Amino acid sequence: MRDEYRADLVQVNRLLVWMADAVRSAMARATNALLKADQTDAEEVIARDAEVNALYRLVEDKVYDLCARQAPVASDLRLVLTALHLAADLERMGDLAEHVAKTALRRHPGVAVPEPLVETFEQMGVVADRIAGKISRAISTSDVVAAGQLDRDDDEMDRLHTSLFTTMFGPAWSEGTEAAVDSALLGRFYERYADHAVNAGRHVVFLVTGEALDSRPE
Amino acid sequence: MRDEYRADLVQVNRLLVWMADAVRSAMARATNALLKADQTDAEEVIARDAEVNALYRLVEDKVYDLCARQAPVASDLRLVLTALHLAADLERMGDLAEHVAKTALRRHPGVAVPEPLVETFEQMGVVADRIAGKISRAISTSDVVAAGQLDRDDDEMDRLHTSLFTTMFGPAWSEGTEAAVDSALLGRFYERYADHAVNAGRHVVFLVTGEALDSRPE
């Protein structure tokens, strides 16, 4: 029984690693689609979000099945259900990458990001990739040190997000309303991606150590 | 045992009604804060979001406790865990009302919504209130007919959301970049509020009938 339980957990873990890698790759491609107006990358991100959603449902089914067959006690149950919360955050990160890709596609063949903000979005893409990489590693190796320090990466994302508005509302802005609106929404997608990643990181730490970090932000 | 299980479910149900009423009231006050630049309402919404979050944690604790004590079988388990998903959607609706309130506060004593968009945001507030009301009623009375028809309200919200952009990107727009950015983000908060409400409605229908509607949007 105990062996079967462990084997189930290993399977759930494998699905979560797939999800984390998929949403990392999705945001990397979406950022490229955004900055290079790359239609293929944008369409690929949108098409592959269905796979992320399918993985999410697999995690749900696996967890329900595991709970029903093994009837875990309270502390184990909380642990197992944490996998559901983690999967939900990863699924949402996939959605946000898809939103970035859709924005890129809407402006294609133009570039949705106006020139004065290109560098900021490049950096947001770098931070998003770093964060998602830490989560994937933490799930697959159970080394949660990096996942426990995601707040700092999130702070960096928040600074980049704030700087977008400083630029857009500054006197030198001459890119117009539509570019500002696109950039504000895009900025929010990256910022929310990082927020969900921080949540996901907390869930990973709890999954691996059984100890809760501070409660989630917001 | 079965009686105890039912009593637990009634308690979870009562918490969910409280949450639904709280996030409905939060968005109504946030909309008033937004359109009337009402500082008291805005601050109240922000302060009371902590109560919504506390209710969410109570639902979680209750559900974990219920699962651990009653070890429900697969179908019951899926049903009980649906309460968690529902609570998560309601919690997020509270966050979005808080975002609206914070935007109102940031522009206080000015009004964040420029004159050409006041009527659209009034209507978004009306639709948000109608949606949240249907969910609250469905949870408290188990009459899920209205909750099963939330897609139509959501379509109305989407139309209002789209009309924001038509106005902002039209030739008559003279409200500037900052007002456009505020309005775009505010529009997204209302639209997301409705999306989560539709999700919440699906969960309620499943809780009450045990039958799943189509899979969630996005």
Coordinates of C-alpha atoms in Angstrom, one line a residue:
Chain A
M1 CA 0.0 0.0 0.0
R2 CA 2.7 2.5 1.1
D3 CA 4.8 1.5 -2.0
E4 CA 1.8 2.1 -4.3
Y5 CA 1.2 5.5 -2.6
R6 CA 4.8 6.5 -3.3
A7 CA 4.6 5.3 -6.9
D8 CA 1.5 7.5 -7.3
L9 CA 3.3 10.5 -5.9
V10 CA 6.2 9.9 -8.3
Q11 CA 3.7 10.0 -11.2
V12 CA 2.1 13.2 -10.0
N13 CA 5.6 14.7 -9.6
R14 CA 6.5 13.7 -13.2
L15 CA 3.3 15.4 -14.5
L16 CA 4.1 18.6 -12.6
V17 CA 7.6 18.7 -14.0
W18 CA 6.1 18.4 -17.5
M19 CA 3.7 21.2 -16.7
A20 CA 6.5 23.5 -15.3
D21 CA 8.7 22.9 -18.4
A22 CA 5.8 23.5 -20.7
V23 CA 4.8 26.8 -19.2
R24 CA 8.4 27.9 -19.1
S25 CA 8.9 27.1 -22.8
A26 CA 5.5 28.7 -23.6
M27 CA 6.5 32.1 -22.0
A28 CA 10.0 32.0 -23.7
R29 CA 8.4 31.5 -27.1
A30 CA 5.7 34.0 -26.4
T31 CA 8.3 36.6 -25.5
N32 CA 10.1 35.9 -28.8
A33 CA 6.8 36.1 -30.7
L34 CA 6.2 39.4 -29.0
L35 CA 9.6 41.0 -29.6
K36 CA 10.3 39.6 -33.0
A37 CA 6.6 39.5 -34.3
D38 CA 7.2 35.8 -34.9
Q39 CA 3.8 34.4 -36.0
T40 CA 4.9 30.7 -35.9
D41 CA 6.0 31.0 -32.3
A42 CA 2.8 32.8 -31.3
E43 CA 0.6 30.2 -33.0
E44 CA 2.6 27.4 -31.4
V45 CA 2.1 28.8 -27.9
I46 CA -1.6 29.1 -28.4
A47 CA -2.0 25.6 -29.9
R48 CA 0.1 24.0 -27.1
D49 CA -1.8 25.6 -24.2
A50 CA -4.3 22.8 -24.7
E51 CA -1.6 20.4 -23.7
V52 CA -0.9 22.2 -20.5
N53 CA -4.6 22.1 -19.7
A54 CA -4.7 18.4 -20.4
L55 CA -1.8 17.8 -18.1
Y56 CA -3.6 19.8 -15.4
R57 CA -6.6 17.5 -15.7
L58 CA -4.3 14.5 -15.5
V59 CA -2.9 15.8 -12.3
E60 CA -6.5 16.3 -10.9
D61 CA -7.6 12.8 -11.9
K62 CA -4.4 11.2 -10.5
V63 CA -4.8 13.1 -7.2
Y64 CA -8.5 12.2 -6.9
D65 CA -7.8 8.6 -7.7
L66 CA -4.9 8.5 -5.2
C67 CA -7.1 10.0 -2.4
A68 CA -9.9 7.6 -3.1
R69 CA -7.7 4.5 -3.1
Q70 CA -5.3 5.4 -0.4
A71 CA -7.5 7.5 1.9
P72 CA -4.5 9.5 3.2
V73 CA -4.6 10.9 6.7
A74 CA -5.0 14.6 7.3
S75 CA -1.4 15.7 6.9
D76 CA -0.8 13.5 3.9
L77 CA -4.0 14.7 2.4
R78 CA -3.0 18.3 2.7
L79 CA 0.3 17.5 1.1
V80 CA -1.4 15.7 -1.8
L81 CA -3.9 18.4 -2.4
T82 CA -1.1 20.9 -2.5
A83 CA -0.2 19.3 -5.8
L84 CA -3.5 20.4 -7.1
H85 CA -2.9 24.0 -6.1
L86 CA 0.6 23.8 -7.7
A87 CA -0.9 22.5 -10.9
A88 CA -3.5 25.2 -10.9
D89 CA -0.8 27.9 -10.7
L90 CA 1.2 26.3 -13.5
E91 CA -2.0 26.0 -15.6
R92 CA -2.6 29.7 -15.1
M93 CA 1.0 30.6 -16.0
G94 CA 0.3 28.8 -19.3
D95 CA -2.8 30.9 -19.9
L96 CA -0.7 34.1 -19.3
A97 CA 1.9 33.0 -21.8
E98 CA -1.0 32.4 -24.3
H99 CA -2.3 35.9 -23.6
V100 CA 1.2 37.3 -24.5
A101 CA 1.2 35.2 -27.7
K102 CA -2.3 36.4 -28.6
T103 CA -1.3 40.0 -28.2
A104 CA 1.7 39.5 -30.4
L105 CA -0.5 37.9 -33.0
R106 CA -3.1 40.7 -32.9
R107 CA -0.4 43.2 -33.9
H108 CA 1.3 41.0 -36.5
P109 CA 3.1 41.8 -38.8
G110 CA 3.7 44.8 -36.6
V111 CA 5.5 44.6 -33.2
A112 CA 3.1 45.1 -30.3
V113 CA 5.8 46.5 -28.0
P114 CA 6.9 50.0 -28.9
E115 CA 10.6 50.7 -29.2
P116 CA 11.1 52.6 -25.8
L117 CA 9.8 49.5 -24.0
V118 CA 11.5 46.7 -25.9
E119 CA 14.4 46.4 -23.4
T120 CA 12.0 46.3 -20.4
F121 CA 10.0 43.4 -22.0
E122 CA 13.2 41.6 -22.8
Q123 CA 14.1 41.8 -19.2
M124 CA 10.7 40.7 -18.1
G125 CA 11.1 37.7 -20.4
V126 CA 14.4 36.9 -18.8
V127 CA 13.0 37.1 -15.2
A128 CA 10.0 35.0 -16.2
D129 CA 12.3 32.3 -17.6
R130 CA 14.5 32.3 -14.6
I131 CA 11.6 31.9 -12.2
A132 CA 10.0 29.1 -14.2
G133 CA 13.3 27.3 -14.4
K134 CA 13.7 27.4 -10.6
I135 CA 10.3 25.9 -10.2
S136 CA 10.9 23.1 -12.7
R137 CA 14.2 22.3 -11.0
A138 CA 12.7 22.4 -7.5
I139 CA 9.9 20.0 -8.5
S140 CA 12.2 17.6 -10.3
T141 CA 15.1 17.6 -7.8
S142 CA 13.4 18.4 -4.6
D143 CA 16.1 21.1 -4.0
V144 CA 13.8 23.9 -2.9
V145 CA 16.4 26.5 -1.9
A146 CA 15.9 28.4 -5.1
A147 CA 12.1 28.1 -5.0
G148 CA 12.1 29.5 -1.5
Q149 CA 13.9 32.7 -2.8
L150 CA 11.5 33.5 -5.6
D151 CA 10.3 36.6 -3.8
R152 CA 13.5 38.4 -5.0
D153 CA 12.8 37.5 -8.6
D154 CA 9.3 38.7 -8.2
D155 CA 10.5 42.0 -6.7
E156 CA 12.6 42.4 -9.9
M157 CA 9.5 41.7 -12.0
D158 CA 7.5 44.3 -10.0
R159 CA 10.3 46.9 -10.6
L160 CA 10.2 46.3 -14.3
H161 CA 6.4 46.4 -14.3
T162 CA 6.5 49.8 -12.5
S163 CA 9.1 51.1 -14.9
L164 CA 6.7 50.5 -17.8
F165 CA 4.3 53.0 -16.4
T166 CA 7.0 55.5 -15.6
T167 CA 8.0 55.4 -19.3
M168 CA 4.4 55.5 -20.6
F169 CA 3.3 58.3 -18.4
G170 CA 6.5 60.3 -18.9
P171 CA 6.7 63.4 -21.1
A172 CA 8.8 61.7 -23.8
W173 CA 6.0 59.2 -24.6
S174 CA 5.0 59.6 -28.2
E175 CA 3.8 56.0 -29.1
G176 CA 0.1 56.7 -28.7
T177 CA -2.8 55.2 -26.8
E178 CA -3.0 51.8 -28.4
A179 CA 0.7 51.0 -27.8
A180 CA 0.3 52.1 -24.2
V181 CA -2.8 50.0 -23.6
D182 CA -1.1 46.9 -25.2
S183 CA 2.0 47.5 -23.0
A184 CA 0.0 47.9 -19.8
L185 CA -1.9 44.6 -20.4
L186 CA 1.3 42.8 -21.5
G187 CA 3.0 44.1 -18.3
R188 CA 0.2 42.7 -16.2
F189 CA 0.5 39.3 -17.9
Y190 CA 4.2 39.1 -17.0
E191 CA 3.6 40.3 -13.5
R192 CA 0.8 37.8 -12.9
Y193 CA 3.0 35.0 -14.4
A194 CA 5.6 35.9 -11.7
D195 CA 3.0 36.0 -9.0
H196 CA 1.7 32.6 -9.8
A197 CA 5.2 31.3 -10.0
V198 CA 5.8 32.6 -6.5
N199 CA 2.7 30.8 -5.3
A200 CA 3.8 27.7 -7.2
G201 CA 7.2 28.0 -5.4
R202 CA 5.5 28.0 -2.0
H203 CA 3.5 24.9 -2.9
V204 CA 6.7 23.1 -4.0
V205 CA 8.4 24.0 -0.8
F206 CA 5.4 22.6 1.2
L207 CA 5.3 19.5 -1.0
V208 CA 8.9 18.8 -0.5
T209 CA 9.5 19.8 3.1
G210 CA 5.9 19.7 4.6
E211 CA 6.5 23.1 6.0
A212 CA 4.5 26.2 4.9
L213 CA 6.2 29.4 4.0
D214 CA 4.4 32.7 4.8
S215 CA 0.9 32.8 3.3
R216 CA 0.6 33.7 -0.3
P217 CA 0.9 37.4 -1.4
E218 CA -2.0 39.6 -2.4
Chain B
M1 CA -21.3 9.1 10.2
R2 CA -23.5 10.1 7.2
D3 CA -25.3 12.7 9.3
E4 CA -22.0 14.2 10.4
Y5 CA -20.9 14.3 6.8
R6 CA -24.1 16.2 5.8
A7 CA -23.7 18.6 8.7
D8 CA -20.1 19.3 7.6
L9 CA -21.3 20.0 4.0
V10 CA -23.9 22.4 5.4
Q11 CA -21.2 24.3 7.2
V12 CA -19.0 24.5 4.0
N13 CA -22.1 25.7 2.1
R14 CA -22.7 28.4 4.7
L15 CA -19.1 29.7 4.3
L16 CA -19.4 29.7 0.6
V17 CA -22.6 31.8 0.7
W18 CA -20.7 34.3 3.0
M19 CA -17.9 34.4 0.5
A20 CA -20.2 35.0 -2.5
D21 CA -22.1 37.7 -0.7
A22 CA -18.8 39.3 0.4
V23 CA -17.3 39.5 -3.1
R24 CA -20.6 40.7 -4.5
S25 CA -20.7 43.5 -2.0
A26 CA -17.0 44.2 -2.6
M27 CA -17.5 44.8 -6.3
A28 CA -20.6 46.9 -5.8
R29 CA -18.7 49.2 -3.4
A30 CA -15.6 49.2 -5.6
T31 CA -17.7 50.3 -8.6
N32 CA -19.2 53.1 -6.5
A33 CA -15.7 54.1 -5.3
L34 CA -14.5 54.1 -8.9
L35 CA -17.4 56.2 -10.4
K36 CA -17.9 58.6 -7.4
A37 CA -14.2 58.8 -6.3
D38 CA -15.5 57.6 -2.9
Q39 CA -12.5 57.1 -0.7
T40 CA -14.4 55.5 2.2
D41 CA -15.8 52.8 0.0
A42 CA -12.5 52.1 -1.6
E43 CA -10.7 51.8 1.7
E44 CA -13.5 49.6 3.1
V45 CA -13.2 47.2 0.1
I46 CA -9.4 46.9 0.5
A47 CA -9.7 46.4 4.3
R48 CA -12.4 43.7 4.0
D49 CA -10.6 41.6 1.4
A50 CA -8.7 40.1 4.3
E51 CA -12.0 38.7 5.6
V52 CA -12.7 37.1 2.2
N53 CA -9.2 35.5 2.4
A54 CA -9.9 34.3 5.9
L55 CA -13.2 32.7 4.8
Y56 CA -11.3 31.0 2.0
R57 CA -8.9 29.4 4.5
L58 CA -11.8 28.3 6.7
V59 CA -13.3 26.5 3.7
E60 CA -9.9 24.8 3.0
D61 CA -9.5 23.8 6.6
K62 CA -13.1 22.5 6.8
V63 CA -12.7 20.5 3.6
Y64 CA -9.4 19.0 4.6
D65 CA -10.9 18.1 8.0
L66 CA -14.0 16.6 6.4
C67 CA -11.9 14.5 4.0
A68 CA -9.6 13.2 6.7
R69 CA -12.4 12.3 9.1
Q70 CA -14.9 10.9 6.6
A71 CA -12.6 9.5 3.9
P72 CA -15.2 10.0 1.2
V73 CA -15.2 7.7 -1.8
A74 CA -14.1 8.9 -5.2
S75 CA -17.3 10.6 -6.4
D76 CA -18.0 12.2 -3.0
L77 CA -14.4 13.3 -2.9
R78 CA -14.6 15.0 -6.2
L79 CA -17.7 16.8 -5.1
V80 CA -16.2 18.0 -1.8
L81 CA -13.0 19.2 -3.5
T82 CA -15.2 21.1 -6.0
A83 CA -16.0 23.3 -3.0
L84 CA -12.3 24.2 -2.9
H85 CA -12.3 25.2 -6.5
L86 CA -15.4 27.3 -6.0
A87 CA -13.9 29.0 -3.0
A88 CA -10.7 29.8 -5.0
D89 CA -12.8 31.5 -7.7
L90 CA -14.7 33.5 -5.2
E91 CA -11.5 34.5 -3.4
R92 CA -10.0 35.7 -6.7
M93 CA -13.2 37.7 -7.4
G94 CA -12.6 39.5 -4.1
D95 CA -9.0 40.3 -5.2
L96 CA -10.3 41.8 -8.4
A97 CA -12.8 44.0 -6.6
E98 CA -9.8 45.1 -4.5
H99 CA -7.9 46.0 -7.6
V100 CA -10.7 48.2 -8.8
A101 CA -10.8 49.9 -5.3
K102 CA -7.1 50.4 -5.4
T103 CA -7.2 52.0 -8.8
A104 CA -10.0 54.4 -7.6
L105 CA -7.9 55.3 -4.6
R106 CA -4.8 55.9 -6.7
R107 CA -6.6 58.6 -8.6
H108 CA -8.5 60.1 -5.7
P109 CA -9.7 62.8 -5.4
G110 CA -9.9 62.6 -9.2
V111 CA -12.1 60.0 -10.9
A112 CA -10.1 57.2 -12.6
V113 CA -12.7 56.6 -15.3
P114 CA -12.8 59.3 -18.0
E115 CA -16.2 60.7 -18.9
P116 CA -16.7 58.9 -22.2
L117 CA -16.4 55.5 -20.4
V118 CA -18.5 56.2 -17.3
E119 CA -21.6 54.6 -18.7
T120 CA -19.7 51.5 -19.8
F121 CA -18.2 51.0 -16.4
E122 CA -21.6 51.6 -14.8
Q123 CA -23.0 48.8 -16.9
M124 CA -20.0 46.5 -16.1
G125 CA -20.8 47.1 -12.5
V126 CA -24.4 46.1 -13.0
V127 CA -23.5 42.9 -14.9
A128 CA -20.9 42.0 -12.2
D129 CA -23.5 42.5 -9.5
R130 CA -26.1 40.4 -11.4
I131 CA -23.6 37.6 -11.9
A132 CA -22.4 37.5 -8.3
G133 CA -26.0 37.6 -7.1
K134 CA -26.9 34.5 -9.2
I135 CA -24.0 32.6 -7.7
S136 CA -24.9 33.5 -4.2
R137 CA -28.5 32.5 -4.7
A138 CA -27.5 29.2 -6.4
I139 CA -25.2 28.3 -3.5
S140 CA -27.8 29.1 -0.8
T141 CA -30.9 27.7 -2.5
S142 CA -29.4 24.9 -4.7
D143 CA -31.5 26.4 -7.5
V144 CA -28.8 26.3 -10.2
V145 CA -30.8 27.3 -13.3
A146 CA -29.5 30.9 -13.2
A147 CA -25.9 29.7 -12.4
G148 CA -26.1 27.5 -15.5
Q149 CA -26.9 30.5 -17.7
L150 CA -24.1 32.7 -16.6
D151 CA -22.4 32.4 -20.1
R152 CA -24.9 35.0 -21.4
D153 CA -24.0 37.5 -18.7
D154 CA -20.4 36.8 -19.4
D155 CA -21.0 37.5 -23.1
E156 CA -22.5 40.9 -22.1
M157 CA -19.5 41.7 -20.0
D158 CA -17.2 40.7 -23.0
R159 CA -19.2 43.1 -25.3
L160 CA -18.8 45.9 -22.8
H161 CA -15.1 45.1 -22.4
T162 CA -14.6 45.2 -26.2
S163 CA -16.5 48.5 -26.5
L164 CA -14.0 50.1 -24.1
F165 CA -11.2 49.5 -26.6
T166 CA -13.4 50.7 -29.5
T167 CA -13.9 54.0 -27.6
M168 CA -10.3 54.4 -26.5
F169 CA -8.8 53.6 -29.9
G170 CA -11.4 55.8 -31.8
P171 CA -10.6 59.2 -33.3
A172 CA -12.7 61.1 -30.7
W173 CA -10.5 59.9 -27.8
S174 CA -8.9 62.9 -26.1
E175 CA -8.4 61.6 -22.6
G176 CA -4.8 60.8 -22.9
T177 CA -2.6 57.8 -22.2
E178 CA -2.9 57.5 -18.4
A179 CA -6.7 57.4 -18.5
A180 CA -6.6 54.8 -21.3
V181 CA -4.2 52.6 -19.4
D182 CA -6.3 52.8 -16.2
S183 CA -9.4 52.0 -18.2
A184 CA -7.8 49.0 -20.0
L185 CA -6.7 47.5 -16.7
L186 CA -10.0 48.3 -15.0
G187 CA -11.8 46.7 -17.9
R188 CA -9.7 43.6 -17.5
F189 CA -10.5 43.4 -13.7
Y190 CA -14.3 43.4 -14.5
E191 CA -13.9 40.9 -17.3
R192 CA -11.8 38.6 -15.1
Y193 CA -14.4 38.9 -12.3
A194 CA -17.0 37.7 -14.7
D195 CA -14.8 34.8 -15.9
H196 CA -14.2 33.6 -12.4
A197 CA -17.9 33.9 -11.7
V198 CA -18.7 31.7 -14.7
N199 CA -16.2 29.2 -13.4
A200 CA -17.7 29.5 -9.9
G201 CA -21.2 28.9 -11.5
R202 CA -20.0 25.7 -13.1
H203 CA -18.6 24.5 -9.8
V204 CA -21.9 25.3 -8.1
V205 CA -23.9 23.3 -10.7
F206 CA -21.6 20.3 -10.2
L207 CA -21.8 20.6 -6.4
V208 CA -25.6 20.7 -6.5
T209 CA -26.3 18.3 -9.4
G210 CA -23.2 16.2 -9.5
E211 CA -23.1 16.8 -13.2
A212 CA -20.4 18.7 -15.0
L213 CA -21.1 21.4 -17.5
D214 CA -18.7 21.9 -20.4
S215 CA -15.2 22.4 -19.3
R216 CA -14.2 25.9 -18.1
P217 CA -13.5 28.6 -20.6
E218 CA -10.0 29.9 -21.7

